[in-house]
Amino acid sequence: MPSIVFLNCKKKYISTIQRFNKRSASTSKKMNKNKKSSRRKFLVRGGLGTLGVLAIGTYVFRNPIRRKTLSISESLIPPYNGSGTEANLWFEITQENQVVLHSSKVEMGQGTFTGLAQMVADELDVAIEQIKVVGAASATGIVDGLSTGGSLSIASLWVPLREMAATMREMVKGEAAKKMGVSVASLSTKDGVVSGGGKTMTYAEVATDVTDWDVPSTPDLRPVNTYKYVGKPVPRVDLAAKVFGDPIFGMDAEMPDMLHAAVIRPEHVGATFKSADTSKAAGMSGVVKIVETPDWVGVIAKTFSQALSAKRAIKVDWDIPKKWTESEIKDMLQVGKGDRMITQKVGDELDPEEEGVVAMEFSSPIGAHAQIEPNGAVAHVVDGKATIMLSTQVVGITQKQVATALGLKKKNVNIIPTFLGGGFGRRLNTSHAVTAAKLSQAVGKPVKYFFTRKEEFQNDTFRPPTHHIMRGKLNANGLLDSLEHHYASGDVAINSALMPGVVNTILGTDIGAMRGANIMYGKIKNHRSVQWHTTLPFATSWWRSLGLLANTFAIESFIDEMALKAGKNPVDFRLAMLGTAGNQARIRKVIEVAAAKSGYTDEVVDGKAMGFAASIDTGSPCAQVVEVSMVDKEIKVHKVTCAFDCGVAVNPDQVRSQCEGSINMGISGALHEKMTLKDGQLYPTIYGPYQMALMRNTPKEIDIHLIQGADVPLPVGEPPLGPIGAAIGNAVRRLTGKRVVDLPMRIV
Amino acid sequence: MKLSFNINGQPQSVEIEDPNTPLLWVVRDIMNLKGTKFGCGKAACGACTLHVDGEAVRACSYPAKFAEGKKVVTIEGLGTRENPHPVQQAWIEHVVPQCGYCQPGFMMATAALLAENPNPTDEDIDNNIVNVCRCATYTRMRKAIHRAAELGQE
C-alpha cells in the first residue's frame, strides 16, 4: 500500500461527526412533526424472569429499523445512532410498579447501568430502587448503533435517555389525567405515583389496559443541580446481585435441554484446519454429535466435562505455513515501516541531525485482555430463528454476523446480552456466537459453548505491540521548541468489524492506535505526531484505552527526561508549555491539583520517589502522581494521587471506582504483562505465567480528586489509564537514575 | 459414583459418572449453584474458590470424589441479603464489585482467611489473597477486608 500522508486528522474527524449530526437533526425534526399523529402502544408486562427473557421473541417486534439520532451538545461525543428511540421501548412498567429499563449499553463493570438508572429516576420521577436495568435484547428493537465501548455510554446517552424518561413521564401524566378526570397541569409525579385533584394512581395503575398513548413533544430537561440522584454517589444497582452470587453472566446462562460443546481451535499463529480423526471421540460417553466444518471441528455432549474429554481424543491435522517468532514481529513493527500517516502537524519538522536534538526510543509488548469470564455463548437455532445469550459489547454486529453466517433474516436473530464478566474491549468481537449457533443448528437443541483459558489466551484480539521514537529540542529558556512523537502500532481500529473500511479510508489512519498519540502541550511551537501502521499475523484490536497507555508512556517519559535536562521541576515544565484556554486550561487544572494534593517533590524521601505524568483522552484530562520505592529490583507503588476532569460526574463514587480500576490495570500493564511467541504459538496461555498485578502489587492508597471542567458528562472508563505507566517510570528515574524505556518495566 | 456431601447446610446425594470430575462442575451444572465461577480451569485465578470443611479450595481443580462426606459452602451459602456474612456486608459498604465475576471467589477466600486469622495485617492480605481481578478492584478489596475483620469482631 502506498503511504498516505494525512494532515490535521482531528479536524476532519470532527467535521465527519458534525455532518452526521446535521443529517440526524433534520431526521429528528421530521420525527417530531409526525409525533402528534402517531399512536403508540405501551406495554405493561409482568416481571422478567429467566423464562421471560427466553420468551422475548414473542413480544415487541414491531419497531421498524430506523436511525434517529438525538444530538447532544458536546460535539465530540457521538450521539445515540441506534434503532428504537421511542420511550415506550426503553421503559417497561411492571404490575408491581417497577420500571424495567432496557439499556442499549451493556454492563461490564463500568457502572453504566447505575448511571443510566440515576438519569432515568430523576426525569421519570421514580425512586432508584424501583428501577431494574437489563441489557436490551435485539428483539426489543433497541440496538445500539455503536458498541458499548470508548467510554461513551453515559456521555452519549446523557441527553437522549433523559429526554425519553421525561417524555415517558409526560405520557404517564397524560393518561393519568384522562383516567382521573383532572387536568394534566394539576398533576405531579413522585416515586412512581401520579397525584392531583386529591387523587393518586401508581404508574402501573395508569398504564394498565392502555394500548394507545399520546406522545407529547419532548419536554425540557430539568437543571442538573435540581436532581436527586444524578451527581450523587448512589450504590451500584447491581451491587447485591454481585455480592450474593446471582447467576447474571453469560457463563451462567442456560436454556432447557441444553447441551455442551467444545471446539478445537488452532494453536499456531496462522494455522488452518485441514482434517480431523474423530473416530475415538465419537464413541465416548455423553457425546451427542461431532460437527465438522471447513474451518473447525467441535464436539457436542451432555456435559461440559464429557465434551472436553472427547475433544482431547480428536486428532487434528493442521496446515501450519510458518512458525512466527518474536523477533520477526519486532522487526515488522518499527517506526519507519508500514503505512505512514501524520496525525498531528503544527509548525516545522525537526531535523534529526540538528544540533541539540534529543531522541529516545520506547516500546510496549503484546497485551492480553485476560478478562476472567471466558468468551462463550448459549445458542438455540430452530425453525429459522436464533436466540443467543452471551456476554458481548456488540449486540448489533453479533446479530448481523449470526444472520449472515446462518443465512437467517436479521430480525429472526435475537441477541440477548447478559452481564459481562469483564469487557476491556475483548467483547467487541464476539463472532464465537456464530460457532455456537452452528453447533446448535447441527443438533436442533440449545448448545452452550465457551473457550477454555488456553483458547482464550491464544484466540485473544490482543493489544498490539508498539514502538516509539521521541525527538525534542530545548530552547535557550529551557523549554521545548520542538517535540515529535513517531509511533508504530499493529491494528486497533483497522480491520475491526466496528470500523467499516470506508471510515479507515476517509481518516487514513488507525484512530485506535492514535489515542493519546498527539502532543497536548499547545505552546510548543513545532510539534507533530506520525503513525506507522502494520497489520500483524495475529489479531490485534481494542484493549481498554487503546493506544493511550503506551503513547502516554512514551510522550510523558520523554517530557520528564527533557525537564531533567533543562533542570526544571516537571510540573512547572509542563505548565509552561500549556495555554490558558479551553482544554489547555482543563489540562493545566488537573496538573495543578495533582501536584498540590500529592505535595509533589523531586526529592527522594525515605527511599521513596515521586513520579508525575498527565494525559488527555477523549476530552477528559487526567494527571497522576505516584510514590514508588524499590525492594531488590521490584518496583513497589505505594500511593497514587489522581486528578481527573470528566465534566459532570453522574455517579462520583463510580467515577472514582473507574479511576482506581484504570490505575491498577495500568500498573498491571506497565509492570507485569507481556505476551510473546514461542514455537509459533502465542504464549503464555494461563494466569501466573501471564503475570498480572495482584493484591500485593497494587497501592494501598489511591487519592482521587474530581474536577468538573465541563457541563456535560465526558468519558470516564479509559482516560485515567493514560498517565500511570509514565508516572511510575518517572519515579523510578528519580529513584535509580535509570530511564525505563520498555514495557513491562524490568530494572536490571 | 454416588457422591454424598453437605452443601450450604443441606445434605445432598448426586450421581456422577467420573469421580474425578472437578467439584466446580458438580456445583454449577448439577446443583445449579452458579455463584462459583469458571475462570481458568487450572487453579490459577481463584474465581472458583469455595469452602470444603472450612478451607478455601479452588474447585476447578478439586476432584469431586474428595468432597465425599464433607461440608461444602459456596457464595450462595455464605450469607443472604437478609443476613449477609461480614465479608459481604463489608463488600457492600465499600461498593467493591465492578464486573463482579471474580468477586465470589475473593469473598470466599477472604472469609476463609478471616476464620483463621480474624485480624489480618496488610502483609497477611498480600500473602493470602492471591486471586486475580481484571477490573483490579484491589484497593477497595483491601479496605473491605479490614472492614470485614472489624465487623467480625463486633
mmCIF file of N, CA, C and O in Angstrom, chain A residues 337-403:
data_model
loop_
_atom_site.group_PDB
_atom_site.id
_atom_site.type_symbol
_atom_site.label_atom_id
_atom_site.label_comp_id
_atom_site.label_asym_id
_atom_site.label_seq_id
_atom_site.Cartn_x
_atom_site.Cartn_y
_atom_site.Cartn_z
ATOM 1 N N LYS A 337 8.486 1.662 9.261
ATOM 2 C CA LYS A 337 7.946 0.556 8.456
ATOM 3 C C LYS A 337 6.419 0.604 8.462
ATOM 4 O O LYS A 337 5.807 1.015 9.437
ATOM 5 N N GLY A 338 5.812 0.158 7.378
ATOM 6 C CA GLY A 338 4.350 0.132 7.283
ATOM 7 C C GLY A 338 3.802 1.406 6.667
ATOM 8 O O GLY A 338 4.517 2.131 5.970
ATOM 9 N N ASP A 339 2.512 1.670 6.932
ATOM 10 C CA ASP A 339 1.849 2.839 6.340
ATOM 11 C C ASP A 339 2.045 4.064 7.230
ATOM 12 O O ASP A 339 1.715 4.042 8.409
ATOM 13 N N ARG A 340 2.538 5.142 6.603
ATOM 14 C CA ARG A 340 2.845 6.341 7.364
ATOM 15 C C ARG A 340 1.697 7.337 7.257
ATOM 16 O O ARG A 340 1.189 7.595 6.171
ATOM 17 N N MET A 341 1.279 7.885 8.378
ATOM 18 C CA MET A 341 0.273 8.942 8.375
ATOM 19 C C MET A 341 0.657 9.972 9.433
ATOM 20 O O MET A 341 0.956 9.611 10.566
ATOM 21 N N ILE A 342 0.615 11.238 9.024
ATOM 22 C CA ILE A 342 0.863 12.295 10.005
ATOM 23 C C ILE A 342 -0.458 12.573 10.709
ATOM 24 O O ILE A 342 -1.428 12.962 10.062
ATOM 25 N N THR A 343 -0.524 12.344 11.991
ATOM 26 C CA THR A 343 -1.790 12.521 12.701
ATOM 27 C C THR A 343 -1.861 13.856 13.435
ATOM 28 O O THR A 343 -2.894 14.214 13.978
ATOM 29 N N GLN A 344 -0.771 14.578 13.483
ATOM 30 C CA GLN A 344 -0.786 15.921 14.066
ATOM 31 C C GLN A 344 0.394 16.685 13.479
ATOM 32 O O GLN A 344 1.497 16.138 13.373
ATOM 33 N N LYS A 345 0.154 17.939 13.094
ATOM 34 C CA LYS A 345 1.237 18.706 12.486
ATOM 35 C C LYS A 345 1.071 20.173 12.831
ATOM 36 O O LYS A 345 0.135 20.828 12.376
ATOM 37 N N VAL A 346 1.951 20.686 13.634
ATOM 38 C CA VAL A 346 1.958 22.112 13.963
ATOM 39 C C VAL A 346 3.386 22.617 13.777
ATOM 40 O O VAL A 346 4.326 22.059 14.343
ATOM 41 N N GLY A 347 3.561 23.648 12.984
ATOM 42 C CA GLY A 347 4.889 24.233 12.788
ATOM 43 C C GLY A 347 5.777 23.356 11.919
ATOM 44 O O GLY A 347 5.299 22.564 11.101
ATOM 45 N N ASP A 348 7.069 23.496 12.134
ATOM 46 C CA ASP A 348 8.033 22.838 11.254
ATOM 47 C C ASP A 348 8.473 21.475 11.766
ATOM 48 O O ASP A 348 8.381 21.181 12.946
ATOM 49 N N GLU A 349 8.986 20.704 10.809
ATOM 50 C CA GLU A 349 9.514 19.382 11.139
ATOM 51 C C GLU A 349 10.926 19.546 11.711
ATOM 52 O O GLU A 349 11.674 20.441 11.313
ATOM 53 N N LEU A 350 11.244 18.666 12.650
ATOM 54 C CA LEU A 350 12.565 18.709 13.274
ATOM 55 C C LEU A 350 13.558 17.949 12.396
ATOM 56 O O LEU A 350 13.245 16.884 11.892
ATOM 57 N N ASP A 351 14.742 18.527 12.213
ATOM 58 C CA ASP A 351 15.797 17.805 11.505
ATOM 59 C C ASP A 351 16.534 16.956 12.538
ATOM 60 O O ASP A 351 17.173 17.494 13.439
ATOM 61 N N PRO A 352 16.438 15.621 12.423
ATOM 62 C CA PRO A 352 17.026 14.752 13.460
ATOM 63 C C PRO A 352 18.524 14.973 13.635
ATOM 64 O O PRO A 352 19.073 14.673 14.693
ATOM 65 N N GLU A 353 19.184 15.502 12.576
ATOM 66 C CA GLU A 353 20.639 15.672 12.635
ATOM 67 C C GLU A 353 21.037 17.000 13.287
ATOM 68 O O GLU A 353 22.202 17.220 13.597
ATOM 69 N N GLU A 354 20.042 17.864 13.462
ATOM 70 C CA GLU A 354 20.317 19.198 14.009
ATOM 71 C C GLU A 354 20.953 19.101 15.394
ATOM 72 O O GLU A 354 20.641 18.220 16.180
ATOM 73 N N GLU A 355 21.811 20.045 15.674
ATOM 74 C CA GLU A 355 22.498 20.036 16.969
ATOM 75 C C GLU A 355 21.491 20.277 18.095
ATOM 76 O O GLU A 355 20.582 21.103 17.970
ATOM 77 N N GLY A 356 21.645 19.550 19.182
ATOM 78 C CA GLY A 356 20.774 19.760 20.341
ATOM 79 C C GLY A 356 19.501 18.938 20.337
ATOM 80 O O GLY A 356 18.720 18.980 21.292
ATOM 81 N N VAL A 357 19.274 18.175 19.264
ATOM 82 C CA VAL A 357 18.066 17.337 19.224
ATOM 83 C C VAL A 357 18.301 16.084 20.071
ATOM 84 O O VAL A 357 19.308 15.396 19.922
ATOM 85 N N VAL A 358 17.372 15.824 20.969
ATOM 86 C CA VAL A 358 17.448 14.626 21.808
ATOM 87 C C VAL A 358 16.449 13.611 21.275
ATOM 88 O O VAL A 358 15.312 13.969 20.948
ATOM 89 N N ALA A 359 16.866 12.369 21.174
ATOM 90 C CA ALA A 359 15.952 11.328 20.702
ATOM 91 C C ALA A 359 15.978 10.146 21.660
ATOM 92 O O ALA A 359 17.026 9.815 22.228
ATOM 93 N N MET A 360 14.814 9.547 21.874
ATOM 94 C CA MET A 360 14.737 8.340 22.707
ATOM 95 C C MET A 360 13.735 7.373 22.098
ATOM 96 O O MET A 360 12.761 7.785 21.485
ATOM 97 N N GLU A 361 13.983 6.065 22.318
ATOM 98 C CA GLU A 361 13.062 5.039 21.813
ATOM 99 C C GLU A 361 12.326 4.376 22.970
ATOM 100 O O GLU A 361 12.901 4.166 24.037
ATOM 101 N N PHE A 362 11.087 4.025 22.730
ATOM 102 C CA PHE A 362 10.276 3.327 23.733
ATOM 103 C C PHE A 362 9.544 2.159 23.061
ATOM 104 O O PHE A 362 9.376 2.156 21.837
ATOM 105 N N SER A 363 9.084 1.206 23.871
ATOM 106 C CA SER A 363 8.291 0.113 23.295
ATOM 107 C C SER A 363 7.309 -0.446 24.315
ATOM 108 O O SER A 363 7.489 -0.281 25.525
ATOM 109 N N SER A 364 6.262 -1.070 23.801
ATOM 110 C CA SER A 364 5.338 -1.810 24.671
ATOM 111 C C SER A 364 5.045 -3.153 24.010
ATOM 112 O O SER A 364 5.117 -3.274 22.784
ATOM 113 N N PRO A 365 4.736 -4.173 24.835
ATOM 114 C CA PRO A 365 4.581 -5.539 24.295
ATOM 115 C C PRO A 365 3.159 -5.842 23.845
ATOM 116 O O PRO A 365 2.264 -5.017 23.985
ATOM 117 N N ILE A 366 2.950 -7.054 23.364
ATOM 118 C CA ILE A 366 1.598 -7.559 23.097
ATOM 119 C C ILE A 366 0.916 -7.738 24.446
ATOM 120 O O ILE A 366 1.517 -8.271 25.381
ATOM 121 N N GLY A 367 -0.312 -7.270 24.569
ATOM 122 C CA GLY A 367 -1.051 -7.412 25.828
ATOM 123 C C GLY A 367 -2.297 -8.251 25.632
ATOM 124 O O GLY A 367 -2.937 -8.184 24.580
ATOM 125 N N ALA A 368 -2.625 -9.064 26.631
ATOM 126 C CA ALA A 368 -3.843 -9.879 26.568
ATOM 127 C C ALA A 368 -4.958 -9.191 27.350
ATOM 128 O O ALA A 368 -4.691 -8.451 28.286
ATOM 129 N N HIS A 369 -6.205 -9.459 26.954
ATOM 130 C CA HIS A 369 -7.324 -8.890 27.711
ATOM 131 C C HIS A 369 -7.463 -9.574 29.065
ATOM 132 O O HIS A 369 -7.658 -8.923 30.075
ATOM 133 N N ALA A 370 -7.369 -10.923 29.039
ATOM 134 C CA ALA A 370 -7.336 -11.713 30.264
ATOM 135 C C ALA A 370 -8.535 -11.471 31.183
ATOM 136 O O ALA A 370 -8.439 -11.645 32.392
ATOM 137 N N GLN A 371 -9.675 -11.052 30.616
ATOM 138 C CA GLN A 371 -10.895 -10.922 31.439
ATOM 139 C C GLN A 371 -11.220 -12.292 32.024
ATOM 140 O O GLN A 371 -10.980 -13.309 31.383
ATOM 141 N N ILE A 372 -11.761 -12.303 33.250
ATOM 142 C CA ILE A 372 -11.873 -13.596 33.941
ATOM 143 C C ILE A 372 -12.993 -14.481 33.365
ATOM 144 O O ILE A 372 -12.867 -15.693 33.323
ATOM 145 N N GLU A 373 -14.072 -13.884 32.927
ATOM 146 C CA GLU A 373 -15.113 -14.727 32.319
ATOM 147 C C GLU A 373 -14.714 -15.057 30.885
ATOM 148 O O GLU A 373 -14.564 -14.157 30.058
ATOM 149 N N PRO A 374 -14.539 -16.342 30.584
ATOM 150 C CA PRO A 374 -14.164 -16.690 29.208
ATOM 151 C C PRO A 374 -15.278 -16.307 28.239
ATOM 152 O O PRO A 374 -16.432 -16.173 28.630
ATOM 153 N N ASN A 375 -14.916 -16.153 26.988
ATOM 154 C CA ASN A 375 -15.928 -15.903 25.970
ATOM 155 C C ASN A 375 -16.727 -17.160 25.697
ATOM 156 O O ASN A 375 -16.205 -18.269 25.771
ATOM 157 N N GLY A 376 -17.974 -16.964 25.367
ATOM 158 C CA GLY A 376 -18.826 -18.103 25.070
ATOM 159 C C GLY A 376 -20.223 -17.628 24.746
ATOM 160 O O GLY A 376 -20.490 -16.421 24.727
ATOM 161 N N ALA A 377 -21.106 -18.576 24.468
ATOM 162 C CA ALA A 377 -22.485 -18.227 24.154
ATOM 163 C C ALA A 377 -23.372 -19.445 24.339
ATOM 164 O O ALA A 377 -22.906 -20.578 24.209
ATOM 165 N N VAL A 378 -24.626 -19.188 24.667
ATOM 166 C CA VAL A 378 -25.636 -20.242 24.624
ATOM 167 C C VAL A 378 -26.539 -19.901 23.444
ATOM 168 O O VAL A 378 -27.093 -18.800 23.385
ATOM 169 N N ALA A 379 -26.641 -20.839 22.514
ATOM 170 C CA ALA A 379 -27.413 -20.551 21.302
ATOM 171 C C ALA A 379 -28.503 -21.592 21.104
ATOM 172 O O ALA A 379 -28.321 -22.773 21.415
ATOM 173 N N HIS A 380 -29.630 -21.147 20.587
ATOM 174 C CA HIS A 380 -30.686 -22.077 20.182
ATOM 175 C C HIS A 380 -31.173 -21.658 18.801
ATOM 176 O O HIS A 380 -31.729 -20.573 18.632
ATOM 177 N N VAL A 381 -30.904 -22.525 17.843
ATOM 178 C CA VAL A 381 -31.337 -22.241 16.469
ATOM 179 C C VAL A 381 -32.364 -23.286 16.081
ATOM 180 O O VAL A 381 -32.071 -24.481 16.079
ATOM 181 N N VAL A 382 -33.552 -22.831 15.792
ATOM 182 C CA VAL A 382 -34.615 -23.762 15.411
ATOM 183 C C VAL A 382 -35.644 -23.016 14.571
ATOM 184 O O VAL A 382 -35.909 -21.838 14.812
ATOM 185 N N ASP A 383 -36.182 -23.686 13.551
ATOM 186 C CA ASP A 383 -37.234 -23.123 12.683
ATOM 187 C C ASP A 383 -36.849 -21.763 12.102
ATOM 188 O O ASP A 383 -37.665 -20.827 12.078
ATOM 189 N N GLY A 384 -35.613 -21.640 11.678
ATOM 190 C CA GLY A 384 -35.197 -20.390 11.031
ATOM 191 C C GLY A 384 -35.033 -19.219 11.976
ATOM 192 O O GLY A 384 -34.943 -18.068 11.554
ATOM 193 N N LYS A 385 -35.029 -19.508 13.276
ATOM 194 C CA LYS A 385 -34.842 -18.434 14.251
ATOM 195 C C LYS A 385 -33.702 -18.786 15.198
ATOM 196 O O LYS A 385 -33.542 -19.946 15.586
ATOM 197 N N ALA A 386 -32.955 -17.782 15.593
ATOM 198 C CA ALA A 386 -31.849 -17.996 16.527
ATOM 199 C C ALA A 386 -32.040 -17.129 17.762
ATOM 200 O O ALA A 386 -32.403 -15.957 17.654
ATOM 201 N N THR A 387 -31.816 -17.735 18.924
ATOM 202 C CA THR A 387 -31.801 -16.989 20.171
ATOM 203 C C THR A 387 -30.440 -17.235 20.804
ATOM 204 O O THR A 387 -30.042 -18.385 20.972
ATOM 205 N N ILE A 388 -29.730 -16.162 21.112
ATOM 206 C CA ILE A 388 -28.370 -16.326 21.624
ATOM 207 C C ILE A 388 -28.163 -15.442 22.842
ATOM 208 O O ILE A 388 -28.403 -14.232 22.790
ATOM 209 N N MET A 389 -27.743 -16.069 23.937
ATOM 210 C CA MET A 389 -27.428 -15.305 25.152
ATOM 211 C C MET A 389 -25.921 -15.312 25.326
ATOM 212 O O MET A 389 -25.283 -16.361 25.271
ATOM 213 N N LEU A 390 -25.362 -14.140 25.527
ATOM 214 C CA LEU A 390 -23.905 -14.081 25.707
ATOM 215 C C LEU A 390 -23.455 -12.738 26.273
ATOM 216 O O LEU A 390 -24.210 -11.765 26.279
ATOM 217 N N SER A 391 -22.214 -12.732 26.729
ATOM 218 C CA SER A 391 -21.553 -11.501 27.130
ATOM 219 C C SER A 391 -20.969 -10.868 25.880
ATOM 220 O O SER A 391 -20.062 -11.423 25.271
ATOM 221 N N THR A 392 -21.499 -9.725 25.499
ATOM 222 C CA THR A 392 -20.989 -9.060 24.294
ATOM 223 C C THR A 392 -21.060 -7.552 24.451
ATOM 224 O O THR A 392 -21.946 -7.027 25.122
ATOM 225 N N GLN A 393 -20.120 -6.856 23.824
ATOM 226 C CA GLN A 393 -20.163 -5.398 23.760
ATOM 227 C C GLN A 393 -20.788 -4.935 22.441
ATOM 228 O O GLN A 393 -20.926 -3.750 22.217
ATOM 229 N N VAL A 394 -21.081 -5.894 21.552
ATOM 230 C CA VAL A 394 -21.599 -5.538 20.225
ATOM 231 C C VAL A 394 -22.814 -6.388 19.879
ATOM 232 O O VAL A 394 -22.714 -7.367 19.138
ATOM 233 N N VAL A 395 -23.969 -5.995 20.389
ATOM 234 C CA VAL A 395 -25.205 -6.731 20.127
ATOM 235 C C VAL A 395 -25.525 -6.694 18.634
ATOM 236 O O VAL A 395 -25.796 -7.722 18.015
ATOM 237 N N GLY A 396 -25.472 -5.521 18.038
ATOM 238 C CA GLY A 396 -25.870 -5.351 16.632
ATOM 239 C C GLY A 396 -24.958 -6.100 15.671
ATOM 240 O O GLY A 396 -25.424 -6.775 14.758
ATOM 241 N N ILE A 397 -23.661 -5.995 15.891
ATOM 242 C CA ILE A 397 -22.712 -6.661 14.986
ATOM 243 C C ILE A 397 -22.831 -8.182 15.118
ATOM 244 O O ILE A 397 -22.805 -8.906 14.120
ATOM 245 N N THR A 398 -22.998 -8.660 16.345
ATOM 246 C CA THR A 398 -23.128 -10.108 16.560
ATOM 247 C C THR A 398 -24.396 -10.632 15.886
ATOM 248 O O THR A 398 -24.382 -11.693 15.251
ATOM 249 N N GLN A 399 -25.462 -9.856 15.977
ATOM 250 C CA GLN A 399 -26.721 -10.240 15.317
ATOM 251 C C GLN A 399 -26.510 -10.377 13.802
ATOM 252 O O GLN A 399 -26.929 -11.359 13.190
ATOM 253 N N LYS A 400 -25.803 -9.413 13.256
ATOM 254 C CA LYS A 400 -25.541 -9.425 11.811
ATOM 255 C C LYS A 400 -24.648 -10.605 11.422
ATOM 256 O O LYS A 400 -24.894 -11.281 10.418
ATOM 257 N N GLN A 401 -23.615 -10.852 12.239
ATOM 258 C CA GLN A 401 -22.688 -11.946 11.928
ATOM 259 C C GLN A 401 -23.416 -13.293 11.924
ATOM 260 O O GLN A 401 -23.205 -14.124 11.036
ATOM 261 N N VAL A 402 -24.273 -13.499 12.924
ATOM 262 C CA VAL A 402 -25.002 -14.774 13.010
ATOM 263 C C VAL A 402 -25.974 -14.893 11.838
ATOM 264 O O VAL A 402 -26.050 -15.933 11.187
ATOM 265 N N ALA A 403 -26.695 -13.813 11.555
ATOM 266 C CA ALA A 403 -27.668 -13.845 10.457
ATOM 267 C C ALA A 403 -26.976 -14.169 9.136
ATOM 268 O O ALA A 403 -27.431 -15.025 8.373
#
